[in-house]
Protein backbone atom coordinates (compact mmCIF):
# COMPACT_ATOMS: atom_id res chain seq x y z
CA UNK A 1 0.00 0.00 0.00
CA UNK A 2 1.35 3.42 -0.98
CA UNK A 3 1.54 6.04 1.74
CA UNK A 4 0.17 9.42 0.57
CA UNK A 5 2.83 12.14 0.26
CA UNK A 6 0.75 14.66 2.24
CA UNK A 7 -1.51 14.63 5.26
CA UNK A 8 -4.36 16.96 4.38
CA UNK A 9 -6.70 15.97 7.17
CA UNK A 10 -8.81 18.62 8.93
CA UNK A 11 -6.80 20.65 11.46
CA UNK A 12 -8.63 20.35 14.80
CA UNK A 13 -7.19 23.65 16.08
CA UNK A 14 -8.27 25.66 13.03
CA UNK A 15 -11.82 24.86 11.82
CA UNK A 16 -12.15 25.09 8.03
CA UNK A 17 -8.43 24.50 7.49
CA UNK A 18 -6.61 21.34 6.41
CA UNK A 19 -3.18 20.21 7.54
CA UNK A 20 -0.51 20.67 4.89
CA UNK A 21 2.12 18.28 6.11
CA UNK A 22 4.37 15.92 4.20
CA UNK A 23 4.12 12.42 5.62
CA UNK A 24 7.92 12.17 5.37
CA UNK A 25 8.73 14.84 7.98
CA UNK A 26 12.46 14.65 7.23
CA UNK A 27 11.97 16.59 3.97
CA UNK A 28 12.22 20.37 3.49
CA UNK A 29 8.63 21.30 4.32
CA UNK A 30 8.72 19.58 7.71
CA UNK A 31 12.26 20.31 8.80
CA UNK A 32 12.48 23.93 7.62
CA UNK A 33 8.99 25.43 7.42
CA UNK A 34 7.23 23.44 10.15
CA UNK A 35 3.48 23.33 10.70
CA UNK A 36 1.38 24.60 7.80
CA UNK A 37 -2.34 24.58 7.11
CA UNK A 38 -4.29 25.30 3.92
CA UNK A 39 -7.80 26.10 2.76
CA UNK A 40 -9.43 26.60 -0.59
CA UNK A 41 -10.98 30.00 -1.20
CA UNK A 42 -13.00 29.36 -4.33
CA UNK A 43 -12.39 27.93 -7.76
CA UNK A 44 -9.01 29.56 -8.32
CA UNK A 45 -7.65 30.65 -4.90
CA UNK A 46 -6.18 29.12 -1.79
CA UNK A 47 -4.54 30.33 1.41
CA UNK A 48 -1.59 28.64 3.12
CA UNK A 49 -0.59 29.53 6.68
CA UNK A 50 2.66 28.87 8.52
CA UNK A 51 3.67 29.69 12.07
CA UNK A 52 7.06 31.46 12.21
CA UNK A 53 9.26 30.51 15.15
CA UNK A 54 12.70 31.63 16.32
CA UNK A 55 14.31 29.13 13.92
CA UNK A 56 12.76 31.12 11.04
CA UNK A 57 14.34 34.41 12.15
CA UNK A 58 17.22 36.49 10.87
CA UNK A 59 19.52 38.64 13.04
CA UNK A 60 16.87 41.40 13.09
CA UNK A 61 14.45 38.92 14.73
CA UNK A 62 12.22 39.09 11.64
CA UNK A 63 11.20 36.23 9.36
CA UNK A 64 14.22 35.46 7.17
CA UNK A 65 13.70 36.32 3.50
CA UNK A 66 14.74 32.80 2.49
CA UNK A 67 11.96 31.39 4.66
CA UNK A 68 9.47 33.70 2.96
CA UNK A 69 10.71 32.59 -0.48
CA UNK A 70 10.48 28.92 0.44
CA UNK A 71 7.02 29.45 1.93
CA UNK A 72 5.82 31.14 -1.28
CA UNK A 73 7.09 28.24 -3.39
CA UNK A 74 5.32 25.72 -1.16
CA UNK A 75 2.17 27.88 -1.22
CA UNK A 76 2.05 27.77 -5.03
CA UNK A 77 2.33 23.98 -4.96
CA UNK A 78 -0.20 23.73 -2.13
CA UNK A 79 -2.65 25.79 -4.14
CA UNK A 80 -2.04 23.67 -7.24
CA UNK A 81 -2.71 20.51 -5.24
CA UNK A 82 -5.76 21.77 -3.33
CA UNK A 83 -7.29 22.92 -6.64
CA UNK A 84 -6.68 19.43 -8.08
CA UNK A 85 -4.24 20.57 -10.78
CA UNK A 86 -1.16 18.47 -9.91
CA UNK A 87 -0.14 15.41 -7.91
CA UNK A 88 2.66 15.45 -5.35
CA UNK A 89 6.16 15.36 -6.81
CA UNK A 90 5.11 15.80 -10.43
CA UNK A 91 5.71 19.49 -11.15
CA UNK A 92 8.50 22.06 -10.92
CA UNK A 93 8.79 25.81 -10.39
CA UNK A 94 9.87 27.54 -13.61
CA UNK A 95 10.07 31.06 -12.26
CA UNK A 96 9.28 33.02 -9.13
CA UNK A 97 9.41 36.80 -8.79
CA UNK A 98 9.08 38.27 -5.30
CA UNK A 99 8.82 41.84 -4.10
CA UNK A 100 9.54 42.15 -0.38
CA UNK A 101 7.27 44.80 1.10
CA UNK A 102 7.91 44.50 4.83
CA UNK A 103 9.35 42.28 7.51
CA UNK A 104 7.50 39.24 8.81
CA UNK A 105 7.09 38.99 12.58
CA UNK A 106 8.12 35.90 14.53
CA UNK A 107 5.25 34.42 16.55
CA UNK A 108 2.40 35.62 14.30
CA UNK A 109 0.86 33.44 11.56
CA UNK A 110 2.21 34.17 8.08
CA UNK A 111 -0.28 33.66 5.24
CA UNK A 112 0.09 33.37 1.49
CA UNK A 113 -3.01 34.04 -0.55
CA UNK A 114 -2.43 32.46 -3.96
CA UNK A 115 -4.50 33.00 -7.09
CA UNK A 116 -4.36 30.84 -10.21
CA UNK A 117 -4.35 33.30 -13.11
CA UNK A 118 -4.24 30.83 -15.99
CA UNK A 119 -3.75 27.14 -16.67
CA UNK A 120 -2.46 25.99 -20.04
CA UNK A 121 -1.59 22.45 -21.13
CA UNK A 122 1.57 22.32 -19.01
CA UNK A 123 1.79 25.66 -17.20
CA UNK A 124 0.17 27.23 -14.15
CA UNK A 125 0.50 31.02 -13.85
CA UNK A 126 0.01 32.27 -10.30
CA UNK A 127 0.29 35.39 -8.18
CA UNK A 128 -0.26 36.29 -4.58
CA UNK A 129 0.34 38.24 -1.42
CA UNK A 130 2.07 37.16 1.79
CA UNK A 131 0.69 38.92 4.84
CA UNK A 132 0.37 38.90 8.60
CA UNK A 133 -3.03 40.30 9.49
CA UNK A 134 -3.34 43.60 7.64
CA UNK A 135 0.43 43.93 7.09
CA UNK A 136 1.73 42.92 3.67
CA UNK A 137 5.09 41.16 3.74
CA UNK A 138 5.60 40.27 0.06
CA UNK A 139 3.95 40.13 -3.35
CA UNK A 140 4.81 37.44 -5.88
CA UNK A 141 4.13 35.86 -9.24
CA UNK A 142 5.33 32.52 -10.47
CA UNK A 143 4.93 29.73 -12.99
CA UNK A 144 4.72 26.00 -12.32
CA UNK A 145 5.28 23.44 -15.05
CA UNK A 146 3.07 20.38 -14.87
CA UNK A 147 4.38 16.99 -16.01
CA UNK A 148 4.02 15.80 -19.59
CA UNK A 149 0.99 13.61 -20.20
CA UNK A 150 1.88 9.95 -20.55
XYZ file of C-alpha atoms in Angstrom:
150
model
C 0.000 0.000 0.000
C 1.349 3.422 -0.985
C 1.538 6.042 1.740
C 0.174 9.419 0.570
C 2.827 12.136 0.259
C 0.746 14.656 2.241
C -1.514 14.627 5.257
C -4.355 16.964 4.376
C -6.696 15.968 7.174
C -8.809 18.625 8.931
C -6.798 20.647 11.460
C -8.632 20.349 14.803
C -7.191 23.652 16.082
C -8.273 25.656 13.031
C -11.816 24.865 11.819
C -12.153 25.088 8.034
C -8.433 24.499 7.494
C -6.607 21.343 6.411
C -3.178 20.208 7.538
C -0.511 20.673 4.889
C 2.123 18.280 6.109
C 4.372 15.916 4.203
C 4.116 12.415 5.624
C 7.918 12.174 5.375
C 8.728 14.838 7.979
C 12.459 14.650 7.231
C 11.974 16.593 3.966
C 12.225 20.369 3.488
C 8.633 21.297 4.319
C 8.721 19.580 7.706
C 12.263 20.312 8.798
C 12.479 23.931 7.618
C 8.990 25.428 7.423
C 7.229 23.436 10.148
C 3.475 23.334 10.699
C 1.385 24.599 7.801
C -2.341 24.575 7.106
C -4.294 25.302 3.920
C -7.800 26.101 2.764
C -9.435 26.605 -0.590
C -10.982 30.004 -1.196
C -12.996 29.364 -4.333
C -12.392 27.925 -7.764
C -9.005 29.561 -8.318
C -7.653 30.653 -4.902
C -6.184 29.115 -1.787
C -4.537 30.332 1.405
C -1.586 28.643 3.117
C -0.589 29.534 6.683
C 2.659 28.871 8.518
C 3.667 29.692 12.071
C 7.061 31.462 12.209
C 9.261 30.506 15.150
C 12.705 31.633 16.323
C 14.315 29.133 13.917
C 12.765 31.123 11.041
C 14.345 34.409 12.148
C 17.222 36.486 10.874
C 19.518 38.635 13.040
C 16.874 41.395 13.086
C 14.445 38.922 14.728
C 12.218 39.093 11.640
C 11.196 36.230 9.363
C 14.224 35.456 7.170
C 13.698 36.319 3.497
C 14.743 32.800 2.493
C 11.957 31.387 4.659
C 9.471 33.704 2.959
C 10.713 32.594 -0.478
C 10.478 28.917 0.445
C 7.024 29.445 1.927
C 5.824 31.137 -1.277
C 7.092 28.239 -3.391
C 5.319 25.716 -1.156
C 2.168 27.879 -1.220
C 2.052 27.773 -5.029
C 2.332 23.982 -4.961
C -0.197 23.725 -2.134
C -2.646 25.794 -4.145
C -2.039 23.673 -7.238
C -2.713 20.506 -5.243
C -5.764 21.773 -3.333
C -7.293 22.916 -6.645
C -6.678 19.428 -8.082
C -4.243 20.566 -10.779
C -1.163 18.468 -9.908
C -0.137 15.413 -7.915
C 2.664 15.452 -5.354
C 6.156 15.360 -6.809
C 5.111 15.802 -10.434
C 5.709 19.491 -11.148
C 8.503 22.063 -10.923
C 8.790 25.810 -10.390
C 9.867 27.541 -13.612
C 10.072 31.063 -12.258
C 9.281 33.018 -9.133
C 9.407 36.799 -8.786
C 9.078 38.272 -5.298
C 8.820 41.837 -4.103
C 9.541 42.152 -0.382
C 7.265 44.803 1.103
C 7.905 44.497 4.827
C 9.354 42.277 7.511
C 7.502 39.243 8.812
C 7.094 38.987 12.577
C 8.122 35.897 14.526
C 5.254 34.422 16.547
C 2.401 35.619 14.301
C 0.864 33.438 11.557
C 2.206 34.166 8.079
C -0.281 33.659 5.239
C 0.094 33.366 1.488
C -3.012 34.041 -0.553
C -2.427 32.464 -3.959
C -4.500 32.996 -7.088
C -4.357 30.840 -10.209
C -4.355 33.297 -13.112
C -4.238 30.825 -15.992
C -3.755 27.136 -16.672
C -2.459 25.991 -20.037
C -1.594 22.453 -21.131
C 1.573 22.317 -19.005
C 1.793 25.658 -17.199
C 0.168 27.227 -14.152
C 0.498 31.016 -13.854
C 0.015 32.272 -10.305
C 0.288 35.391 -8.176
C -0.263 36.290 -4.576
C 0.343 38.243 -1.422
C 2.066 37.161 1.794
C 0.691 38.917 4.842
C 0.369 38.901 8.605
C -3.030 40.296 9.493
C -3.341 43.603 7.641
C 0.426 43.929 7.092
C 1.727 42.917 3.672
C 5.088 41.156 3.739
C 5.600 40.273 0.055
C 3.946 40.130 -3.350
C 4.812 37.444 -5.878
C 4.131 35.858 -9.239
C 5.326 32.515 -10.474
C 4.932 29.734 -12.987
C 4.719 26.003 -12.325
C 5.281 23.441 -15.053
C 3.065 20.378 -14.872
C 4.376 16.991 -16.010
C 4.015 15.802 -19.588
C 0.987 13.607 -20.201
C 1.881 9.952 -20.550
